[in-house]
mmCIF file of N, CA and C in Angstrom:
data_model
loop_
_atom_site.group_PDB
_atom_site.id
_atom_site.type_symbol
_atom_site.label_atom_id
_atom_site.label_comp_id
_atom_site.label_asym_id
_atom_site.label_seq_id
_atom_site.Cartn_x
_atom_site.Cartn_y
_atom_site.Cartn_z
ATOM 1 N N UNK A 1 53.219 -31.754 -5.040
ATOM 2 C CA UNK A 1 53.271 -30.539 -5.957
ATOM 3 C C UNK A 1 53.638 -31.255 -7.601
ATOM 4 N N UNK A 2 52.884 -30.706 -8.501
ATOM 5 C CA UNK A 2 53.362 -31.143 -9.841
ATOM 6 C C UNK A 2 54.905 -30.468 -10.332
ATOM 7 N N UNK A 3 55.187 -30.824 -11.315
ATOM 8 C CA UNK A 3 56.752 -30.418 -11.952
ATOM 9 C C UNK A 3 56.131 -29.994 -13.069
ATOM 10 N N UNK A 4 55.981 -28.686 -13.497
ATOM 11 C CA UNK A 4 55.649 -28.422 -14.776
ATOM 12 C C UNK A 4 56.624 -28.561 -16.038
ATOM 13 N N UNK A 5 58.115 -28.306 -15.416
ATOM 14 C CA UNK A 5 59.118 -29.065 -16.407
ATOM 15 C C UNK A 5 59.027 -30.153 -16.950
ATOM 16 N N UNK A 6 58.322 -31.303 -16.020
ATOM 17 C CA UNK A 6 58.261 -32.446 -16.605
ATOM 18 C C UNK A 6 57.076 -33.125 -17.341
ATOM 19 N N UNK A 7 55.911 -31.990 -17.031
ATOM 20 C CA UNK A 7 54.867 -32.102 -17.703
ATOM 21 C C UNK A 7 54.874 -32.184 -19.250
ATOM 22 N N UNK A 8 54.202 -33.142 -19.965
ATOM 23 C CA UNK A 8 54.140 -33.321 -21.548
ATOM 24 C C UNK A 8 52.829 -33.190 -22.026
ATOM 25 N N UNK A 9 52.223 -32.229 -22.571
ATOM 26 C CA UNK A 9 50.894 -31.688 -22.730
ATOM 27 C C UNK A 9 50.746 -32.936 -23.564
ATOM 28 N N UNK A 10 51.329 -32.829 -24.963
ATOM 29 C CA UNK A 10 50.995 -33.937 -25.998
ATOM 30 C C UNK A 10 51.133 -35.573 -25.536
ATOM 31 N N UNK A 11 51.767 -35.768 -24.300
ATOM 32 C CA UNK A 11 51.671 -37.103 -23.459
ATOM 33 C C UNK A 11 50.751 -37.535 -23.076
ATOM 34 N N UNK A 12 50.106 -36.207 -22.322
ATOM 35 C CA UNK A 12 48.735 -36.369 -21.306
ATOM 36 C C UNK A 12 47.731 -36.419 -22.751
ATOM 37 N N UNK A 13 47.767 -35.730 -23.857
ATOM 38 C CA UNK A 13 46.557 -36.148 -24.577
ATOM 39 C C UNK A 13 46.603 -37.675 -25.209
ATOM 40 N N UNK A 14 47.805 -38.289 -25.172
ATOM 41 C CA UNK A 14 47.799 -39.736 -25.622
ATOM 42 C C UNK A 14 47.325 -40.394 -24.504
ATOM 43 N N UNK A 15 47.267 -39.953 -23.287
ATOM 44 C CA UNK A 15 46.937 -41.287 -22.356
ATOM 45 C C UNK A 15 45.715 -40.681 -22.353
ATOM 46 N N UNK A 16 45.129 -39.253 -22.389
ATOM 47 C CA UNK A 16 43.945 -39.117 -22.557
ATOM 48 C C UNK A 16 42.864 -40.121 -23.545
ATOM 49 N N UNK A 17 43.571 -40.363 -24.739
ATOM 50 C CA UNK A 17 43.145 -41.096 -25.545
ATOM 51 C C UNK A 17 42.891 -42.686 -25.415
ATOM 52 N N UNK A 18 43.965 -42.954 -25.003
ATOM 53 C CA UNK A 18 44.004 -44.627 -24.477
ATOM 54 C C UNK A 18 43.124 -44.409 -23.427
ATOM 55 N N UNK A 19 42.528 -43.627 -22.663
ATOM 56 C CA UNK A 19 41.686 -43.798 -21.592
ATOM 57 C C UNK A 19 39.942 -43.889 -22.352
ATOM 58 N N UNK A 20 40.036 -43.316 -23.169
ATOM 59 C CA UNK A 20 38.722 -43.568 -23.728
ATOM 60 C C UNK A 20 38.080 -41.965 -24.603
ATOM 61 N N UNK A 21 39.104 -41.360 -23.989
ATOM 62 C CA UNK A 21 38.872 -39.574 -24.436
ATOM 63 C C UNK A 21 38.967 -39.345 -26.150
ATOM 64 N N UNK A 22 38.424 -38.452 -26.248
ATOM 65 C CA UNK A 22 39.113 -37.570 -27.489
ATOM 66 C C UNK A 22 39.276 -36.310 -27.754
ATOM 67 N N UNK A 23 39.777 -35.879 -28.476
ATOM 68 C CA UNK A 23 39.910 -34.482 -28.677
ATOM 69 C C UNK A 23 39.803 -34.239 -30.036
ATOM 70 N N UNK A 24 39.299 -32.899 -30.505
ATOM 71 C CA UNK A 24 38.998 -32.238 -31.553
ATOM 72 C C UNK A 24 39.396 -30.645 -31.707
ATOM 73 N N UNK A 25 40.199 -30.550 -31.951
ATOM 74 C CA UNK A 25 40.705 -28.890 -32.437
ATOM 75 C C UNK A 25 40.662 -28.248 -30.633
ATOM 76 N N UNK A 26 39.889 -27.582 -30.547
ATOM 77 C CA UNK A 26 39.933 -26.881 -29.078
ATOM 78 C C UNK A 26 39.012 -27.551 -27.793
ATOM 79 N N UNK A 27 38.595 -28.635 -28.112
ATOM 80 C CA UNK A 27 37.548 -29.345 -27.261
ATOM 81 C C UNK A 27 38.091 -30.831 -26.757
ATOM 82 N N UNK A 28 37.801 -31.219 -25.964
ATOM 83 C CA UNK A 28 38.145 -32.266 -25.144
ATOM 84 C C UNK A 28 36.757 -33.110 -25.403
ATOM 85 N N UNK A 29 36.678 -34.441 -25.402
ATOM 86 C CA UNK A 29 35.563 -35.452 -25.869
ATOM 87 C C UNK A 29 35.576 -36.411 -24.687
ATOM 88 N N UNK A 30 34.406 -36.381 -23.935
ATOM 89 C CA UNK A 30 34.190 -37.053 -22.829
ATOM 90 C C UNK A 30 32.902 -38.361 -23.396
ATOM 91 N N UNK A 31 33.376 -39.210 -23.731
ATOM 92 C CA UNK A 31 32.252 -40.192 -24.287
ATOM 93 C C UNK A 31 31.714 -40.714 -22.859
ATOM 94 N N UNK A 32 30.258 -41.131 -22.907
ATOM 95 C CA UNK A 32 29.731 -41.234 -21.584
ATOM 96 C C UNK A 32 30.343 -42.211 -20.864
ATOM 97 N N UNK A 33 30.674 -43.577 -21.660
ATOM 98 C CA UNK A 33 30.838 -44.620 -20.997
ATOM 99 C C UNK A 33 32.258 -44.735 -20.419
ATOM 100 N N UNK A 34 33.329 -43.423 -20.462
ATOM 101 C CA UNK A 34 34.481 -43.271 -19.728
ATOM 102 C C UNK A 34 34.730 -41.781 -18.843
ATOM 103 N N UNK A 35 33.196 -41.175 -19.040
ATOM 104 C CA UNK A 35 33.375 -39.702 -18.392
ATOM 105 C C UNK A 35 33.951 -39.903 -16.740
ATOM 106 N N UNK A 36 33.307 -40.918 -16.317
ATOM 107 C CA UNK A 36 33.871 -40.365 -14.841
ATOM 108 C C UNK A 36 35.236 -40.755 -14.594
ATOM 109 N N UNK A 37 36.393 -41.424 -15.386
ATOM 110 C CA UNK A 37 37.581 -41.688 -15.500
ATOM 111 C C UNK A 37 38.312 -40.419 -15.814
ATOM 112 N N UNK A 38 37.758 -39.985 -17.318
ATOM 113 C CA UNK A 38 38.212 -38.969 -17.956
ATOM 114 C C UNK A 38 37.955 -37.563 -16.961
ATOM 115 N N UNK A 39 36.840 -37.213 -16.296
ATOM 116 C CA UNK A 39 36.859 -36.140 -15.303
ATOM 117 C C UNK A 39 37.862 -36.207 -14.387
ATOM 118 N N UNK A 40 38.473 -37.173 -13.940
ATOM 119 C CA UNK A 40 39.330 -37.524 -12.654
ATOM 120 C C UNK A 40 40.667 -36.878 -13.268
ATOM 121 N N UNK A 41 40.550 -37.571 -14.591
ATOM 122 C CA UNK A 41 42.151 -37.259 -15.192
ATOM 123 C C UNK A 41 42.385 -35.525 -15.319
ATOM 124 N N UNK A 42 41.102 -34.965 -15.702
ATOM 125 C CA UNK A 42 41.217 -33.192 -15.788
ATOM 126 C C UNK A 42 41.471 -32.820 -14.562
ATOM 127 N N UNK A 43 40.574 -33.569 -13.387
ATOM 128 C CA UNK A 43 40.698 -32.772 -11.892
ATOM 129 C C UNK A 43 42.015 -33.060 -11.305
ATOM 130 N N UNK A 44 42.993 -33.741 -11.706
ATOM 131 C CA UNK A 44 44.081 -34.198 -11.363
ATOM 132 C C UNK A 44 45.128 -33.661 -12.008
ATOM 133 N N UNK A 45 44.797 -32.638 -13.025
ATOM 134 C CA UNK A 45 45.678 -31.613 -13.424
ATOM 135 C C UNK A 45 46.164 -30.511 -12.712
ATOM 136 N N UNK A 46 47.320 -29.989 -12.266
ATOM 137 C CA UNK A 46 47.539 -28.640 -12.020
ATOM 138 C C UNK A 46 47.136 -27.534 -12.597
ATOM 139 N N UNK A 47 47.062 -26.172 -12.227
ATOM 140 C CA UNK A 47 46.461 -25.426 -12.909
ATOM 141 C C UNK A 47 47.644 -24.964 -14.007
ATOM 142 N N UNK A 48 48.496 -25.411 -13.730
ATOM 143 C CA UNK A 48 49.715 -24.883 -14.894
ATOM 144 C C UNK A 48 49.605 -26.101 -15.807
ATOM 145 N N UNK A 49 49.490 -27.050 -15.480
ATOM 146 C CA UNK A 49 49.278 -28.133 -16.346
ATOM 147 C C UNK A 49 48.071 -28.262 -17.221
ATOM 148 N N UNK A 50 47.026 -27.690 -16.852
ATOM 149 C CA UNK A 50 45.620 -27.758 -17.485
ATOM 150 C C UNK A 50 45.970 -26.341 -18.658
ATOM 151 N N UNK A 51 46.707 -25.365 -18.093
ATOM 152 C CA UNK A 51 47.019 -24.341 -19.036
ATOM 153 C C UNK A 51 47.715 -25.041 -20.424
ATOM 154 N N UNK A 52 48.985 -25.753 -20.203
ATOM 155 C CA UNK A 52 49.470 -26.335 -21.170
ATOM 156 C C UNK A 52 48.737 -27.365 -22.209
ATOM 157 N N UNK A 53 47.788 -28.216 -21.394
ATOM 158 C CA UNK A 53 47.092 -28.933 -22.445
ATOM 159 C C UNK A 53 46.292 -27.964 -23.263
ATOM 160 N N UNK A 54 45.833 -26.736 -22.868
ATOM 161 C CA UNK A 54 44.654 -25.847 -23.390
ATOM 162 C C UNK A 54 45.681 -25.223 -24.616
ATOM 163 N N UNK A 55 46.971 -24.506 -24.045
ATOM 164 C CA UNK A 55 48.023 -24.110 -25.155
ATOM 165 C C UNK A 55 48.176 -25.213 -26.373
ATOM 166 N N UNK A 56 48.357 -26.274 -25.728
ATOM 167 C CA UNK A 56 48.730 -27.241 -26.596
ATOM 168 C C UNK A 56 47.659 -27.409 -27.984
ATOM 169 N N UNK A 57 46.263 -27.458 -27.442
ATOM 170 C CA UNK A 57 45.365 -27.607 -28.308
ATOM 171 C C UNK A 57 45.220 -26.379 -29.130
ATOM 172 N N UNK A 58 45.674 -25.298 -28.892
ATOM 173 C CA UNK A 58 45.587 -24.184 -29.526
ATOM 174 C C UNK A 58 44.483 -23.035 -29.087
ATOM 175 N N UNK A 59 44.362 -23.228 -27.403
ATOM 176 C CA UNK A 59 43.432 -22.315 -26.950
ATOM 177 C C UNK A 59 44.624 -21.110 -26.194
ATOM 178 N N UNK A 60 44.267 -19.853 -26.445
ATOM 179 C CA UNK A 60 44.952 -18.776 -26.080
ATOM 180 C C UNK A 60 44.321 -18.494 -24.803
ATOM 181 N N UNK A 61 45.293 -18.765 -23.660
ATOM 182 C CA UNK A 61 44.907 -18.868 -22.044
ATOM 183 C C UNK A 61 45.809 -17.288 -21.718
ATOM 184 N N UNK A 62 45.168 -16.961 -20.931
ATOM 185 C CA UNK A 62 45.613 -15.930 -19.951
ATOM 186 C C UNK A 62 45.877 -16.430 -18.699
ATOM 187 N N UNK A 63 46.850 -15.667 -18.254
ATOM 188 C CA UNK A 63 47.890 -16.206 -16.918
ATOM 189 C C UNK A 63 46.713 -15.427 -15.949
ATOM 190 N N UNK A 64 46.500 -16.635 -14.649
ATOM 191 C CA UNK A 64 45.785 -16.478 -14.238
ATOM 192 C C UNK A 64 46.208 -14.997 -12.998
ATOM 193 N N UNK A 65 45.368 -14.188 -12.132
ATOM 194 C CA UNK A 65 45.887 -13.220 -11.501
ATOM 195 C C UNK A 65 45.786 -13.463 -10.074
#
């Protein structure tokens, strides 16, 4: 189980960049040579963590019902 209190969206985006990804505005960039590893990073996020990353990037996120 992921602990949302310990999750840091800015730190996750820094790791994303270190892994070869990028982000601009509200979009994550997945260069082809790093796509598999980057997709795994996204898949490993819990829903609340994914929401935190999106909000950090400026995306308005509605809570899931």
